């Protein structure tokens, strides 16, 4: 029956495909191409080989510093967000009173976008720091932990929802069997619950990893890189190369290609690592 | 098993949970509180409750709405979000269905291209995308709709195609026997079946587009500001002077529709988050 289906390609696929080409495919190919060129607008590109990639590392230490900051931020975020989210999920699947309201409160920050959330958060953080006569732009340490706290606030509820869904899929008989065999609550958690929610752990660490690594809006709103670009993460550093300095567009595009490769490699590596620990019930 | 953890143990767990929930609510509560204070008393004493001197009623809301063009931004954000989500849901379910049912090698290649786009960070394409969009004169409130269609198509097609694969083709075949063309059988038979996934896709995209800052900023510039762009610009302040009062009001007004949306569609949003997470 579908023999004649392909005649309908222009109706079903072409509009979406055209939009996809304009918004993604053509810019992506152009982006890779431009990363080997020096330009101030797309039309005056001049081939320079790998010069942009070399300049990204040599001309100033912005990119490497941003990479270090982002890596540290991401590592701390993965640990803290998932520990808190998993703990919350364990507590909120115990049929306590008021569970639904609590879940909603923990989830809510996630719905508010990065720019708004960043400014909402900055009022609190700067208000607290004002007691010591400083604000978040005072030192990179404040910026780092401020961003981590903001990230925990935004992502924990989201991950909690995924963990709750995972925990609710753990068969009750398995936990009862473990209890009959004399397993303590801790043993049941380590030997039954955690192995069975491994798929959720895979997803949540993956989502925390990519979200933290690509963070932009929150970074812009909370610190904007201050003091002196020390709290600038990779996405913001790339943005500044493109739009903040004349003659750096090519370097910005080269950084963007490296950023993409890094995100892809990290995602593949992380999925491979945690997937191998998943078990079936 | 036990129905509820009513005992003392349950209450002991509840206390830290409630405290933590209060911490989670604190930043938003603080903004709400300060939105009723005169702008002079916000950054100097953010924790002080409004009193006779500092309380200004809804004055901040009036300045926020009027001077910063917030009302226009609200309308723009709403139009862009609703329009893009409609395009995405209709366009991507048609594409996803076609790709799955066609099964041709070209369609398989297209599918992998769409999926590939999900892992590419925005920074990779933002500069060239802005250039292409400008060349095609898509830098308007209407023109940005197809841009969102293109950008959101990866995740949407991935989720919808996964669902279409699970539907048996027999019903559609029967419809074809009865003389339906593919377009008719898609809208009459397929679309009602994939509705749950379509709602999920709509919610995930709505959350992203409503909150998106960088894409509308780059494509539309500062003449046609959306809500996040308005707030970012207002925060940087004209000539260094930021009206914190108006800003607090704008933050509250930006959050209110999201909370309303959540209260109405909570069930679907949670389901969407869980379904969207599987994309990993």
PDB file of N, CA, C and O in Angstrom, chain A residues 220-249:
ATOM      1  N   UNK A 220      25.485  33.655  32.475  1.00  0.00           N
ATOM      2  CA  UNK A 220      25.353  35.057  32.064  1.00  0.00           C
ATOM      3  C   UNK A 220      24.613  35.871  33.123  1.00  0.00           C
ATOM      4  O   UNK A 220      25.012  36.983  33.462  1.00  0.00           O
ATOM      5  N   UNK A 221      23.540  35.313  33.662  1.00  0.00           N
ATOM      6  CA  UNK A 221      22.713  36.066  34.599  1.00  0.00           C
ATOM      7  C   UNK A 221      23.382  36.201  35.967  1.00  0.00           C
ATOM      8  O   UNK A 221      23.321  37.268  36.578  1.00  0.00           O
ATOM      9  N   UNK A 222      24.034  35.151  36.453  1.00  0.00           N
ATOM     10  CA  UNK A 222      24.528  35.188  37.831  1.00  0.00           C
ATOM     11  C   UNK A 222      25.873  35.912  37.952  1.00  0.00           C
ATOM     12  O   UNK A 222      26.034  36.773  38.820  1.00  0.00           O
ATOM     13  N   UNK A 223      26.835  35.569  37.102  1.00  0.00           N
ATOM     14  CA  UNK A 223      28.151  36.203  37.257  1.00  0.00           C
ATOM     15  C   UNK A 223      28.615  36.919  35.993  1.00  0.00           C
ATOM     16  O   UNK A 223      29.481  37.788  36.067  1.00  0.00           O
ATOM     17  N   UNK A 224      28.101  36.519  34.838  1.00  0.00           N
ATOM     18  CA  UNK A 224      28.560  37.057  33.543  1.00  0.00           C
ATOM     19  C   UNK A 224      30.078  36.950  33.412  1.00  0.00           C
ATOM     20  O   UNK A 224      30.715  37.734  32.723  1.00  0.00           O
ATOM     21  N   UNK A 225      30.658  35.987  34.108  1.00  0.00           N
ATOM     22  CA  UNK A 225      32.099  35.765  33.997  1.00  0.00           C
ATOM     23  C   UNK A 225      32.926  36.487  35.043  1.00  0.00           C
ATOM     24  O   UNK A 225      34.098  36.200  35.213  1.00  0.00           O
ATOM     25  N   UNK A 226      32.314  37.433  35.762  1.00  0.00           N
ATOM     26  CA  UNK A 226      33.060  38.239  36.724  1.00  0.00           C
ATOM     27  C   UNK A 226      33.544  37.369  37.894  1.00  0.00           C
ATOM     28  O   UNK A 226      32.894  36.394  38.238  1.00  0.00           O
ATOM     29  N   UNK A 227      34.647  37.681  38.533  1.00  0.00           N
ATOM     30  CA  UNK A 227      35.551  38.789  38.197  1.00  0.00           C
ATOM     31  C   UNK A 227      36.521  38.435  37.069  1.00  0.00           C
ATOM     32  O   UNK A 227      37.072  37.328  37.068  1.00  0.00           O
ATOM     33  N   UNK A 228      36.710  39.375  36.175  1.00  0.00           N
ATOM     34  CA  UNK A 228      37.678  39.266  35.077  1.00  0.00           C
ATOM     35  C   UNK A 228      37.626  37.939  34.346  1.00  0.00           C
ATOM     36  O   UNK A 228      38.629  37.262  34.187  1.00  0.00           O
ATOM     37  N   UNK A 229      36.458  37.529  33.906  1.00  0.00           N
ATOM     38  CA  UNK A 229      36.252  36.322  33.105  1.00  0.00           C
ATOM     39  C   UNK A 229      36.635  35.038  33.834  1.00  0.00           C
ATOM     40  O   UNK A 229      36.714  33.973  33.235  1.00  0.00           O
ATOM     41  N   UNK A 230      36.895  35.140  35.140  1.00  0.00           N
ATOM     42  CA  UNK A 230      37.345  33.937  35.855  1.00  0.00           C
ATOM     43  C   UNK A 230      36.245  32.908  36.030  1.00  0.00           C
ATOM     44  O   UNK A 230      36.508  31.723  36.220  1.00  0.00           O
ATOM     45  N   UNK A 231      34.977  33.357  36.029  1.00  0.00           N
ATOM     46  CA  UNK A 231      33.887  32.401  36.174  1.00  0.00           C
ATOM     47  C   UNK A 231      33.163  32.185  34.842  1.00  0.00           C
ATOM     48  O   UNK A 231      32.007  31.812  34.797  1.00  0.00           O
ATOM     49  N   UNK A 232      33.901  32.446  33.753  1.00  0.00           N
ATOM     50  CA  UNK A 232      33.316  32.273  32.434  1.00  0.00           C
ATOM     51  C   UNK A 232      33.380  30.802  32.045  1.00  0.00           C
ATOM     52  O   UNK A 232      34.453  30.213  32.008  1.00  0.00           O
ATOM     53  N   UNK A 233      32.222  30.216  31.751  1.00  0.00           N
ATOM     54  CA  UNK A 233      32.226  28.824  31.326  1.00  0.00           C
ATOM     55  C   UNK A 233      32.381  28.742  29.817  1.00  0.00           C
ATOM     56  O   UNK A 233      32.379  29.757  29.124  1.00  0.00           O
ATOM     57  N   UNK A 234      32.522  27.512  29.293  1.00  0.00           N
ATOM     58  CA  UNK A 234      32.869  27.347  27.880  1.00  0.00           C
ATOM     59  C   UNK A 234      31.898  28.046  26.940  1.00  0.00           C
ATOM     60  O   UNK A 234      32.302  28.762  26.029  1.00  0.00           O
ATOM     61  N   UNK A 235      30.586  27.848  27.169  1.00  0.00           N
ATOM     62  CA  UNK A 235      29.601  28.419  26.249  1.00  0.00           C
ATOM     63  C   UNK A 235      29.699  29.939  26.230  1.00  0.00           C
ATOM     64  O   UNK A 235      29.622  30.564  25.173  1.00  0.00           O
ATOM     65  N   UNK A 236      29.910  30.536  27.402  1.00  0.00           N
ATOM     66  CA  UNK A 236      30.009  31.993  27.486  1.00  0.00           C
ATOM     67  C   UNK A 236      31.314  32.482  26.863  1.00  0.00           C
ATOM     68  O   UNK A 236      31.346  33.517  26.192  1.00  0.00           O
ATOM     69  N   UNK A 237      32.387  31.720  27.060  1.00  0.00           N
ATOM     70  CA  UNK A 237      33.676  32.071  26.466  1.00  0.00           C
ATOM     71  C   UNK A 237      33.577  32.077  24.939  1.00  0.00           C
ATOM     72  O   UNK A 237      34.099  32.986  24.276  1.00  0.00           O
ATOM     73  N   UNK A 238      32.875  31.082  24.394  1.00  0.00           N
ATOM     74  CA  UNK A 238      32.693  31.020  22.938  1.00  0.00           C
ATOM     75  C   UNK A 238      31.858  32.216  22.468  1.00  0.00           C
ATOM     76  O   UNK A 238      32.189  32.877  21.479  1.00  0.00           O
ATOM     77  N   UNK A 239      30.810  32.509  23.214  1.00  0.00           N
ATOM     78  CA  UNK A 239      29.955  33.648  22.878  1.00  0.00           C
ATOM     79  C   UNK A 239      30.775  34.941  22.861  1.00  0.00           C
ATOM     80  O   UNK A 239      30.656  35.745  21.938  1.00  0.00           O
ATOM     81  N   UNK A 240      31.609  35.112  23.872  1.00  0.00           N
ATOM     82  CA  UNK A 240      32.422  36.339  23.949  1.00  0.00           C
ATOM     83  C   UNK A 240      33.420  36.413  22.807  1.00  0.00           C
ATOM     84  O   UNK A 240      33.711  37.499  22.301  1.00  0.00           O
ATOM     85  N   UNK A 241      33.968  35.270  22.375  1.00  0.00           N
ATOM     86  CA  UNK A 241      34.901  35.292  21.251  1.00  0.00           C
ATOM     87  C   UNK A 241      34.197  35.760  19.989  1.00  0.00           C
ATOM     88  O   UNK A 241      34.762  36.496  19.182  1.00  0.00           O
ATOM     89  N   UNK A 242      32.943  35.318  19.802  1.00  0.00           N
ATOM     90  CA  UNK A 242      32.181  35.698  18.617  1.00  0.00           C
ATOM     91  C   UNK A 242      31.783  37.164  18.648  1.00  0.00           C
ATOM     92  O   UNK A 242      31.966  37.894  17.680  1.00  0.00           O
ATOM     93  N   UNK A 243      31.192  37.577  19.759  1.00  0.00           N
ATOM     94  CA  UNK A 243      30.508  38.864  19.777  1.00  0.00           C
ATOM     95  C   UNK A 243      31.204  39.913  20.636  1.00  0.00           C
ATOM     96  O   UNK A 243      30.854  41.080  20.576  1.00  0.00           O
ATOM     97  N   UNK A 244      32.153  39.497  21.446  1.00  0.00           N
ATOM     98  CA  UNK A 244      32.771  40.448  22.367  1.00  0.00           C
ATOM     99  C   UNK A 244      34.057  41.064  21.838  1.00  0.00           C
ATOM    100  O   UNK A 244      34.508  42.088  22.329  1.00  0.00           O
ATOM    101  N   UNK A 245      34.706  40.435  20.833  1.00  0.00           N
ATOM    102  CA  UNK A 245      35.996  40.943  20.380  1.00  0.00           C
ATOM    103  C   UNK A 245      36.059  40.846  18.856  1.00  0.00           C
ATOM    104  O   UNK A 245      35.768  39.818  18.285  1.00  0.00           O
ATOM    105  N   UNK A 246      36.479  41.959  18.247  1.00  0.00           N
ATOM    106  CA  UNK A 246      36.576  41.986  16.782  1.00  0.00           C
ATOM    107  C   UNK A 246      37.783  41.152  16.351  1.00  0.00           C
ATOM    108  O   UNK A 246      38.826  41.188  16.984  1.00  0.00           O
ATOM    109  N   UNK A 247      37.629  40.392  15.259  1.00  0.00           N
ATOM    110  CA  UNK A 247      38.740  39.610  14.738  1.00  0.00           C
ATOM    111  C   UNK A 247      38.876  38.246  15.384  1.00  0.00           C
ATOM    112  O   UNK A 247      39.791  37.497  15.079  1.00  0.00           O
ATOM    113  N   UNK A 248      37.954  37.921  16.321  1.00  0.00           N
ATOM    114  CA  UNK A 248      38.036  36.641  17.014  1.00  0.00           C
ATOM    115  C   UNK A 248      36.958  35.652  16.565  1.00  0.00           C
ATOM    116  O   UNK A 248      36.837  34.575  17.138  1.00  0.00           O
ATOM    117  N   UNK A 249      36.181  36.055  15.537  1.00  0.00           N
ATOM    118  CA  UNK A 249      35.075  35.190  15.126  1.00  0.00           C
ATOM    119  C   UNK A 249      35.546  33.795  14.736  1.00  0.00           C
ATOM    120  O   UNK A 249      34.935  32.789  15.101  1.00  0.00           O
TER     121      UNK A 249
END
